[in-house]
Amino acid sequence: MTRNLPTSAARIAEDIDGLAAITEPERPYTRRAFTPTFLKGREWLVDRFDAAGLETRIDAAGNLIGRRPGRRPDLGTIMLGSHSDTVPDGGRYDGIAGVSAALEVACALADQGIALDHDLEIVDFLAEEVSIFGVSCIGSRGMTGQRPDEWLEREADGLTLKRGINDVGGHAAATLTRNDIVAFLELHIEQGPVLETEERDVGVVTAIAGITRIEIVVDGRADHAGTTPMNGRKDALVAASWIVLAVERFARELASGETHFAATVGEFRMEPNAANVVPAQVTLLIDARAEDRTDMERFLAELSTGLEGIADETGVAIAPPRVISDNMPTPCDPGLLSVLDAACETAGARHRRMASGAGHDTAWLAKVTKAAMIFVPCAGGRSHTPEESAKVEDIALGAAVLMEAVKRIDKGEVS
């Protein structure tokens, strides 16, 4: 479908290609936060922000910000952005598409001579991905006053997080208070197959799923694998296999509802892990994600009951599930969702509402201001891989939706 968009696919492609070229040697596309390669990417982005006429700075949390002044700065700031760091051997578009689309909105507004009343800020958040320090969303947490102080002493590769933030141009010891942000919007590739499968252009994100991680330890008994009768074993791996199947069954039942739910046994450790020994102990780590908190609570209850039944049936000891981390779902602002729906209609984008199963910087901004996101399709739903791919025309259409939403927010169309 040919569209006459106010945004430039060519400029977006130039931004994405430029960042993609800055990667660790022989490791496309790797630009992890706090590394020299990341800093080269930041230098490249500063040049792009400057060329777009933005007033560029690094805030205390280490976020790169480009500001387009409004006619009435007392009204506050409309903020757009995402992140430029990647996972190891990650993709060209995760985060980068959102930064490029946000920058394109600023450029397109300038092209058309559109002056906003609000200030507009374009942000590249520091370390959205899990960093070398083992924590994520460092910049968005820092901007919103939600970064734990103890994180600053985390060490990796002879570097503390405090030093890392200072090295990128931040001031880790400072406390940020941003009460001027009236709305935040983020564009991101979907990282799933729904939009592509349904031939939709845009997903309007209703909520960012809460993430709960649960550890389960199964204690059986080590015995000789060749001499111990099959009916006389306490095989921890057999019991653990039943648990994996139970997690899959419970998750499928919950996922059949109207809200997003997913659960995965992503880590699996077995002892003694020898071919001729009946497994004595297995530790599982479950990653469960729910748009609706009641679904998570139901999953945890069903899991506990299921573990008791498996222990009785197999004769092994299964410790009660231990919650390692538990983050609540983050709903996006209803008023902004309505604005984004209307912006999709204006831009001619075939859209649907959907939840995000992945975490994003938006979740932290949503705790201090009105926030929402949109998704654009990615090929095969694949992400966090060198094969990650998206059509630049889809990103340009998403940028047009963002631009229309910004104009509507600027006119006060958010309830």
Short mmCIF file of C-alpha atoms in Angstrom, two decimals:
data_model
loop_
_atom_site.label_atom_id
_atom_site.label_comp_id
_atom_site.label_asym_id
_atom_site.label_seq_id
_atom_site.Cartn_x
_atom_site.Cartn_y
_atom_site.Cartn_z
CA MET A 1 0.00 0.00 0.00
CA THR A 2 1.44 3.38 -1.02
CA ARG A 3 0.95 6.14 1.53
CA ASN A 4 1.81 9.81 1.44
CA LEU A 5 3.41 10.09 4.86
CA PRO A 6 4.66 13.22 6.62
CA THR A 7 7.68 11.23 7.81
CA SER A 8 10.74 10.13 5.83
CA ALA A 9 11.54 6.43 5.52
CA ALA A 10 14.88 7.39 3.96
CA ARG A 11 15.99 9.35 7.03
CA ILE A 12 14.91 6.54 9.33
CA ALA A 13 16.84 4.02 7.24
CA GLU A 14 19.92 6.24 7.40
CA ASP A 15 19.71 6.35 11.20
CA ILE A 16 19.22 2.61 11.57
CA ASP A 17 21.96 1.75 9.08
CA GLY A 18 24.33 4.19 10.74
CA LEU A 19 23.89 2.64 14.17
CA ALA A 20 23.97 -0.90 12.79
CA ALA A 21 27.42 -0.21 11.36
CA ILE A 22 28.69 0.52 14.88
CA THR A 23 29.02 -2.96 16.36
CA GLU A 24 31.54 -5.25 18.01
CA PRO A 25 33.79 -6.86 15.39
CA GLU A 26 32.32 -10.11 14.03
CA ARG A 27 29.28 -9.76 16.33
CA PRO A 28 26.33 -8.17 14.58
CA TYR A 29 24.65 -6.37 16.13
CA THR A 30 26.31 -5.87 19.51
CA ARG A 31 26.43 -2.48 21.19
CA ARG A 32 26.09 -3.14 24.90
CA ALA A 33 25.73 -0.22 27.30
CA PHE A 34 28.90 1.04 28.99
CA THR A 35 31.21 -0.40 26.33
CA PRO A 36 33.42 1.64 23.95
CA THR A 37 31.18 0.54 21.07
CA PHE A 38 28.12 1.92 22.83
CA LEU A 39 29.88 5.22 23.38
CA LYS A 40 30.71 5.39 19.66
CA GLY A 41 27.02 4.88 18.93
CA ARG A 42 26.16 7.66 21.34
CA GLU A 43 28.61 10.01 19.59
CA TRP A 44 26.95 9.21 16.28
CA LEU A 45 23.51 9.91 17.77
CA VAL A 46 24.66 13.23 19.22
CA ASP A 47 25.65 14.30 15.71
CA ARG A 48 22.22 13.25 14.41
CA PHE A 49 20.43 15.11 17.19
CA ASP A 50 22.52 18.20 16.53
CA ALA A 51 21.83 18.00 12.79
CA ALA A 52 18.10 17.91 13.56
CA GLY A 53 18.43 21.21 15.41
CA LEU A 54 17.88 19.73 18.85
CA GLU A 55 19.46 21.08 22.02
CA THR A 56 21.46 18.03 23.13
CA ARG A 57 22.53 17.03 26.63
CA ILE A 58 23.22 13.99 28.84
CA ASP A 59 21.13 14.03 32.01
CA ALA A 60 22.35 12.86 35.42
CA ALA A 61 21.05 9.33 34.80
CA GLY A 62 23.11 9.00 31.62
CA ASN A 63 20.26 9.44 29.14
CA LEU A 64 20.92 11.25 25.86
CA ILE A 65 18.24 13.94 25.37
CA GLY A 66 17.54 16.20 22.42
CA ARG A 67 15.18 19.11 23.19
CA ARG A 68 13.02 21.03 20.72
CA PRO A 69 11.79 24.11 22.60
CA GLY A 70 8.10 24.91 22.54
CA ARG A 71 6.37 28.26 22.50
CA ARG A 72 5.07 27.73 26.04
CA PRO A 73 7.59 25.66 27.99
CA ASP A 74 5.55 26.26 31.15
CA LEU A 75 3.08 23.70 29.76
CA GLY A 76 5.64 20.93 30.23
CA THR A 77 7.40 18.37 28.05
CA ILE A 78 6.11 15.80 25.58
CA MET A 79 8.72 13.02 25.49
CA LEU A 80 9.45 10.37 22.86
CA GLY A 81 12.19 7.77 22.89
CA SER A 82 13.59 4.30 23.35
CA HIS A 83 17.13 2.87 23.59
CA SER A 84 20.19 2.31 21.39
CA ASP A 85 21.92 -0.43 23.40
CA THR A 86 21.53 -4.05 22.33
CA VAL A 87 21.73 -7.53 23.77
CA PRO A 88 24.81 -9.54 22.72
CA ASP A 89 24.42 -10.54 19.06
CA GLY A 90 21.13 -8.67 19.05
CA GLY A 91 19.15 -7.01 16.30
CA ARG A 92 19.19 -3.83 14.25
CA TYR A 93 15.75 -2.64 15.34
CA ASP A 94 15.05 -3.42 19.01
CA GLY A 95 15.11 0.02 20.62
CA ILE A 96 16.89 1.60 17.67
CA ALA A 97 13.64 1.79 15.68
CA GLY A 98 12.07 3.76 18.52
CA VAL A 99 14.93 6.25 18.81
CA SER A 100 14.98 6.73 15.03
CA ALA A 101 11.20 7.18 14.83
CA ALA A 102 11.26 9.72 17.66
CA LEU A 103 14.06 11.65 15.98
CA GLU A 104 12.11 11.55 12.71
CA VAL A 105 9.10 13.14 14.42
CA ALA A 106 11.28 16.11 15.39
CA CYS A 107 12.66 16.35 11.84
CA ALA A 108 9.22 16.07 10.21
CA LEU A 109 7.78 18.78 12.46
CA ALA A 110 10.64 21.05 11.43
CA ASP A 111 10.15 20.20 7.73
CA GLN A 112 6.53 21.28 7.94
CA GLY A 113 7.20 24.36 10.02
CA ILE A 114 5.02 23.08 12.87
CA ALA A 115 5.70 24.81 16.17
CA LEU A 116 4.51 23.09 19.33
CA ASP A 117 3.42 24.83 22.49
CA HIS A 118 5.06 22.13 24.63
CA ASP A 119 8.75 21.33 24.69
CA LEU A 120 9.48 18.10 22.80
CA GLU A 121 12.27 15.83 24.02
CA ILE A 122 13.77 12.88 22.14
CA VAL A 123 15.49 10.39 24.47
CA ASP A 124 17.94 7.54 24.09
CA PHE A 125 17.60 5.83 27.47
CA LEU A 126 20.72 4.31 29.01
CA ALA A 127 20.91 0.50 29.32
CA GLU A 128 17.35 -0.65 28.70
CA GLU A 129 18.67 -4.17 28.06
CA VAL A 130 20.17 -6.25 30.85
CA SER A 131 23.58 -4.63 31.20
CA ILE A 132 27.00 -5.94 32.18
CA PHE A 133 25.92 -5.11 35.74
CA GLY A 134 23.02 -7.58 35.57
CA VAL A 135 20.27 -4.93 35.74
CA SER A 136 18.16 -3.20 33.11
CA CYS A 137 16.29 0.05 32.40
CA ILE A 138 19.01 1.95 34.25
CA GLY A 139 18.36 5.25 32.48
CA SER A 140 14.57 5.29 32.71
CA ARG A 141 14.68 4.23 36.35
CA GLY A 142 17.24 6.95 37.03
CA MET A 143 15.27 9.64 35.22
CA THR A 144 12.17 8.84 37.27
CA GLY A 145 13.87 8.42 40.66
CA GLN A 146 13.33 4.64 40.76
CA ARG A 147 16.91 3.34 40.48
CA PRO A 148 17.95 1.65 43.76
CA ASP A 149 20.90 3.42 45.38
CA GLU A 150 22.65 0.12 46.06
CA TRP A 151 22.85 -0.54 42.32
CA LEU A 152 25.57 2.10 42.01
CA GLU A 153 28.06 -0.20 43.77
CA ARG A 154 27.48 -3.14 41.43
CA GLU A 155 30.70 -4.18 39.71
CA ALA A 156 31.51 -5.73 36.34
CA ASP A 157 34.78 -5.88 34.40
CA GLY A 158 36.50 -3.76 37.05
CA LEU A 159 33.87 -1.01 36.72
CA THR A 160 31.13 0.11 39.10
CA LEU A 161 27.76 1.22 37.80
CA LYS A 162 28.39 4.61 39.41
CA ARG A 163 31.57 5.00 37.37
CA GLY A 164 29.83 3.68 34.26
CA ILE A 165 27.07 6.30 34.47
CA ASN A 166 29.63 9.05 35.01
CA ASP A 167 31.72 7.78 32.08
CA VAL A 168 28.79 8.16 29.66
CA GLY A 169 28.38 11.77 30.80
CA GLY A 170 25.92 11.38 33.65
CA HIS A 171 26.23 12.30 37.31
CA ALA A 172 25.30 9.19 39.27
CA ALA A 173 25.33 10.88 42.68
CA ALA A 174 22.65 13.37 41.66
CA THR A 175 18.95 12.75 42.26
CA LEU A 176 16.69 13.51 39.32
CA THR A 177 13.22 14.96 39.74
CA ARG A 178 11.26 15.34 36.51
CA ASN A 179 7.80 16.78 37.16
CA ASP A 180 7.56 18.46 33.75
CA ILE A 181 6.79 15.39 31.61
CA VAL A 182 3.14 15.56 30.55
CA ALA A 183 3.22 12.51 28.27
CA PHE A 184 5.65 9.85 27.10
CA LEU A 185 5.33 7.71 23.96
CA GLU A 186 7.59 4.90 22.72
CA LEU A 187 7.63 3.07 19.39
CA HIS A 188 9.07 -0.45 19.38
CA ILE A 189 9.11 -3.47 17.13
CA GLU A 190 6.56 -6.00 18.38
CA GLN A 191 9.10 -8.79 19.04
CA GLY A 192 6.26 -11.20 18.30
CA PRO A 193 4.30 -12.41 15.23
CA VAL A 194 0.79 -11.05 15.85
CA LEU A 195 0.89 -7.88 13.72
CA GLU A 196 2.57 -9.60 10.80
CA THR A 197 0.17 -12.57 10.96
CA GLU A 198 -2.90 -10.34 11.10
CA GLU A 199 -1.49 -7.89 8.53
CA ARG A 200 -1.80 -4.96 10.92
CA ASP A 201 0.41 -1.90 10.73
CA VAL A 202 0.41 -0.83 14.36
CA GLY A 203 -0.27 -2.34 17.76
CA VAL A 204 -1.56 0.11 20.38
CA VAL A 205 -0.13 -1.27 23.61
CA THR A 206 -2.64 -1.51 26.43
CA ALA A 207 -0.27 -2.71 29.15
CA ILE A 208 3.22 -4.00 29.79
CA ALA A 209 3.00 -7.40 31.40
CA GLY A 210 4.22 -7.94 34.91
CA ILE A 211 7.11 -10.39 35.17
CA THR A 212 7.38 -12.93 37.97
CA ARG A 213 10.28 -15.36 38.28
CA ILE A 214 9.83 -18.47 40.41
CA GLU A 215 12.43 -21.00 41.55
CA ILE A 216 11.50 -24.61 42.25
CA VAL A 217 13.89 -27.15 43.80
CA VAL A 218 13.16 -30.87 43.42
CA ASP A 219 15.04 -33.24 45.76
CA GLY A 220 15.11 -36.88 44.79
CA ARG A 221 17.72 -39.52 45.62
CA ALA A 222 20.89 -40.43 43.76
CA ASP A 223 21.14 -44.12 42.89
CA HIS A 224 22.94 -46.34 40.40
CA ALA A 225 21.18 -45.97 37.06
CA GLY A 226 21.80 -49.58 36.07
CA THR A 227 20.98 -51.47 39.25
CA THR A 228 18.16 -49.51 40.90
CA PRO A 229 14.74 -50.97 39.97
CA MET A 230 12.43 -48.61 38.08
CA ASN A 231 9.79 -48.90 40.80
CA GLY A 232 12.28 -48.11 43.52
CA ARG A 233 13.58 -44.76 42.36
CA LYS A 234 13.13 -41.18 43.48
CA ASP A 235 14.14 -39.54 40.21
CA ALA A 236 14.23 -35.75 40.55
CA LEU A 237 14.34 -35.27 36.78
CA VAL A 238 11.16 -37.28 36.19
CA ALA A 239 9.32 -35.14 38.74
CA ALA A 240 10.83 -31.98 37.24
CA SER A 241 9.61 -33.07 33.80
CA TRP A 242 6.09 -33.33 35.17
CA ILE A 243 6.47 -29.81 36.54
CA VAL A 244 7.53 -28.46 33.13
CA LEU A 245 4.46 -30.05 31.54
CA ALA A 246 2.22 -28.65 34.31
CA VAL A 247 3.62 -25.14 33.78
CA GLU A 248 2.90 -25.46 30.07
CA ARG A 249 -0.67 -26.67 30.70
CA PHE A 250 -1.49 -24.00 33.28
CA ALA A 251 -0.04 -21.26 31.03
CA ARG A 252 -1.99 -22.40 27.97
CA GLU A 253 -5.23 -22.36 29.95
CA LEU A 254 -4.59 -18.81 31.16
CA ALA A 255 -3.41 -17.66 27.72
CA SER A 256 -6.73 -18.74 26.22
CA GLY A 257 -8.43 -15.76 27.89
CA GLU A 258 -8.63 -12.17 26.68
CA THR A 259 -5.45 -10.95 28.38
CA HIS A 260 -1.82 -11.82 27.72
CA PHE A 261 -0.20 -14.60 29.74
CA ALA A 262 2.93 -16.66 29.15
CA ALA A 263 5.12 -18.90 31.30
CA THR A 264 8.43 -20.56 30.43
CA VAL A 265 10.83 -22.85 32.27
CA GLY A 266 13.90 -21.02 31.05
CA GLU A 267 16.59 -22.36 33.39
CA PHE A 268 17.11 -26.01 34.32
CA ARG A 269 19.98 -27.34 36.47
CA MET A 270 20.42 -31.03 37.30
CA GLU A 271 22.70 -32.76 39.81
CA PRO A 272 24.83 -34.78 39.62
CA ASN A 273 24.23 -34.70 35.84
CA ALA A 274 25.92 -38.04 35.16
CA ALA A 275 24.73 -40.65 32.68
CA ASN A 276 24.87 -43.55 35.14
CA VAL A 277 23.31 -41.82 38.17
CA VAL A 278 19.61 -41.33 38.91
CA PRO A 279 19.18 -37.52 39.12
CA ALA A 280 19.24 -36.37 42.73
CA GLN A 281 18.26 -32.71 42.44
CA VAL A 282 16.81 -30.41 39.81
CA THR A 283 16.38 -26.64 40.06
CA LEU A 284 13.96 -24.90 37.70
CA LEU A 285 13.45 -21.21 37.10
CA ILE A 286 10.09 -20.14 35.68
CA ASP A 287 9.57 -16.84 33.86
CA ALA A 288 5.86 -15.95 33.99
CA ARG A 289 4.32 -12.83 32.45
CA ALA A 290 0.79 -11.51 32.91
CA GLU A 291 -1.10 -8.49 31.68
CA ASP A 292 -3.70 -9.05 34.42
CA ARG A 293 -2.40 -9.56 37.96
CA THR A 294 -5.26 -11.93 38.84
CA ASP A 295 -3.96 -14.32 36.16
CA MET A 296 -0.56 -14.39 37.84
CA GLU A 297 -2.10 -15.04 41.24
CA ARG A 298 -4.16 -17.88 39.79
CA PHE A 299 -1.05 -19.35 38.14
CA LEU A 300 0.90 -19.27 41.40
CA ALA A 301 -1.97 -20.95 43.27
CA GLU A 302 -2.37 -23.67 40.65
CA LEU A 303 1.38 -24.21 40.56
CA SER A 304 1.54 -24.75 44.35
CA THR A 305 -1.32 -27.24 44.25
CA GLY A 306 0.21 -29.02 41.26
CA LEU A 307 3.59 -29.36 42.97
CA GLU A 308 1.96 -31.05 45.97
CA GLY A 309 0.28 -33.57 43.69
CA ILE A 310 3.49 -34.30 41.75
CA ALA A 311 5.42 -34.80 45.01
CA ASP A 312 2.81 -37.26 46.26
CA GLU A 313 2.78 -39.17 42.97
CA THR A 314 6.56 -39.42 42.49
CA GLY A 315 7.73 -39.65 46.11
CA VAL A 316 10.28 -36.88 45.76
CA ALA A 317 10.51 -33.74 47.89
CA ILE A 318 9.52 -30.50 46.17
CA ALA A 319 10.10 -27.28 48.07
CA PRO A 320 7.33 -24.65 47.92
CA PRO A 321 7.88 -22.35 44.92
CA ARG A 322 10.10 -19.41 45.81
CA VAL A 323 9.35 -16.09 44.12
CA ILE A 324 12.69 -14.58 43.09
CA SER A 325 11.29 -11.35 41.62
CA ASP A 326 7.80 -10.01 41.14
CA ASN A 327 6.97 -6.92 39.07
CA MET A 328 3.39 -5.75 38.69
CA PRO A 329 1.79 -5.17 35.28
CA THR A 330 1.90 -1.59 34.03
CA PRO A 331 -1.22 -0.34 32.26
CA CYS A 332 -0.79 2.35 29.64
CA ASP A 333 -2.72 5.60 30.05
CA PRO A 334 -6.31 5.27 28.74
CA GLY A 335 -6.37 8.84 27.43
CA LEU A 336 -3.17 8.30 25.44
CA LEU A 337 -4.53 5.02 24.09
CA SER A 338 -7.53 6.91 22.69
CA VAL A 339 -5.20 9.51 21.16
CA LEU A 340 -3.10 6.77 19.56
CA ASP A 341 -6.21 5.05 18.17
CA ALA A 342 -7.27 8.35 16.60
CA ALA A 343 -3.74 8.99 15.31
CA CYS A 344 -3.75 5.56 13.63
CA GLU A 345 -7.00 6.41 11.89
CA THR A 346 -5.61 9.73 10.67
CA ALA A 347 -2.40 8.10 9.42
CA GLY A 348 -4.30 5.27 7.74
CA ALA A 349 -2.67 2.61 9.90
CA ARG A 350 -4.50 -0.69 10.33
CA HIS A 351 -4.25 -1.18 14.05
CA ARG A 352 -5.30 -3.27 17.00
CA ARG A 353 -4.87 -3.08 20.74
CA MET A 354 -2.52 -5.58 22.37
CA ALA A 355 -0.37 -6.12 25.44
CA SER A 356 3.40 -6.25 25.61
CA GLY A 357 4.93 -9.42 27.00
CA ALA A 358 8.37 -7.81 27.16
CA GLY A 359 9.60 -5.09 29.49
CA HIS A 360 10.27 -1.55 28.21
CA ASP A 361 11.38 1.87 29.47
CA THR A 362 7.74 2.92 29.16
CA ALA A 363 6.92 0.90 32.28
CA TRP A 364 9.10 3.20 34.40
CA LEU A 365 7.91 6.43 32.81
CA ALA A 366 4.31 5.29 33.39
CA LYS A 367 4.89 5.46 37.14
CA VAL A 368 5.42 9.23 36.99
CA THR A 369 3.44 10.45 33.97
CA LYS A 370 0.94 9.49 31.29
CA ALA A 371 2.67 6.91 29.09
CA ALA A 372 1.88 4.56 26.23
CA MET A 373 3.55 2.68 23.37
CA ILE A 374 2.95 1.45 19.87
CA PHE A 375 4.33 -1.63 18.15
CA VAL A 376 5.27 -2.04 14.50
CA PRO A 377 5.65 -5.48 12.86
CA CYS A 378 8.91 -7.41 12.70
CA ALA A 379 9.62 -10.29 10.35
CA GLY A 380 8.51 -13.62 11.78
CA GLY A 381 8.15 -12.00 15.17
CA ARG A 382 11.86 -12.58 15.73
CA SER A 383 13.97 -10.37 17.99
CA HIS A 384 17.20 -10.46 20.01
CA THR A 385 18.91 -12.16 17.09
CA PRO A 386 21.05 -10.94 14.17
CA GLU A 387 18.17 -12.01 11.90
CA GLU A 388 15.81 -9.47 13.49
CA SER A 389 14.21 -7.47 10.66
CA ALA A 390 11.55 -4.83 10.11
CA LYS A 391 10.43 -2.80 7.11
CA VAL A 392 11.54 0.80 7.30
CA GLU A 393 8.22 1.79 5.70
CA ASP A 394 6.41 0.29 8.69
CA ILE A 395 8.60 2.29 11.07
CA ALA A 396 7.93 5.45 9.06
CA LEU A 397 4.19 4.81 9.35
CA GLY A 398 4.61 4.28 13.09
CA ALA A 399 6.52 7.57 13.26
CA ALA A 400 3.62 9.26 11.45
CA VAL A 401 1.28 7.91 14.14
CA LEU A 402 3.58 9.29 16.83
CA MET A 403 3.72 12.65 15.10
CA GLU A 404 -0.06 12.88 14.89
CA ALA A 405 -0.34 11.87 18.54
CA VAL A 406 2.17 14.55 19.55
CA LYS A 407 0.15 17.21 17.75
CA ARG A 408 -3.02 16.04 19.47
CA ILE A 409 -1.37 15.99 22.89
CA ASP A 410 0.02 19.46 22.25
CA LYS A 411 -3.55 20.68 21.59
CA GLY A 412 -4.75 19.21 24.89
CA GLU A 413 -6.67 16.25 23.48
CA VAL A 414 -5.70 13.91 26.34
CA SER A 415 -8.31 13.35 29.01
#
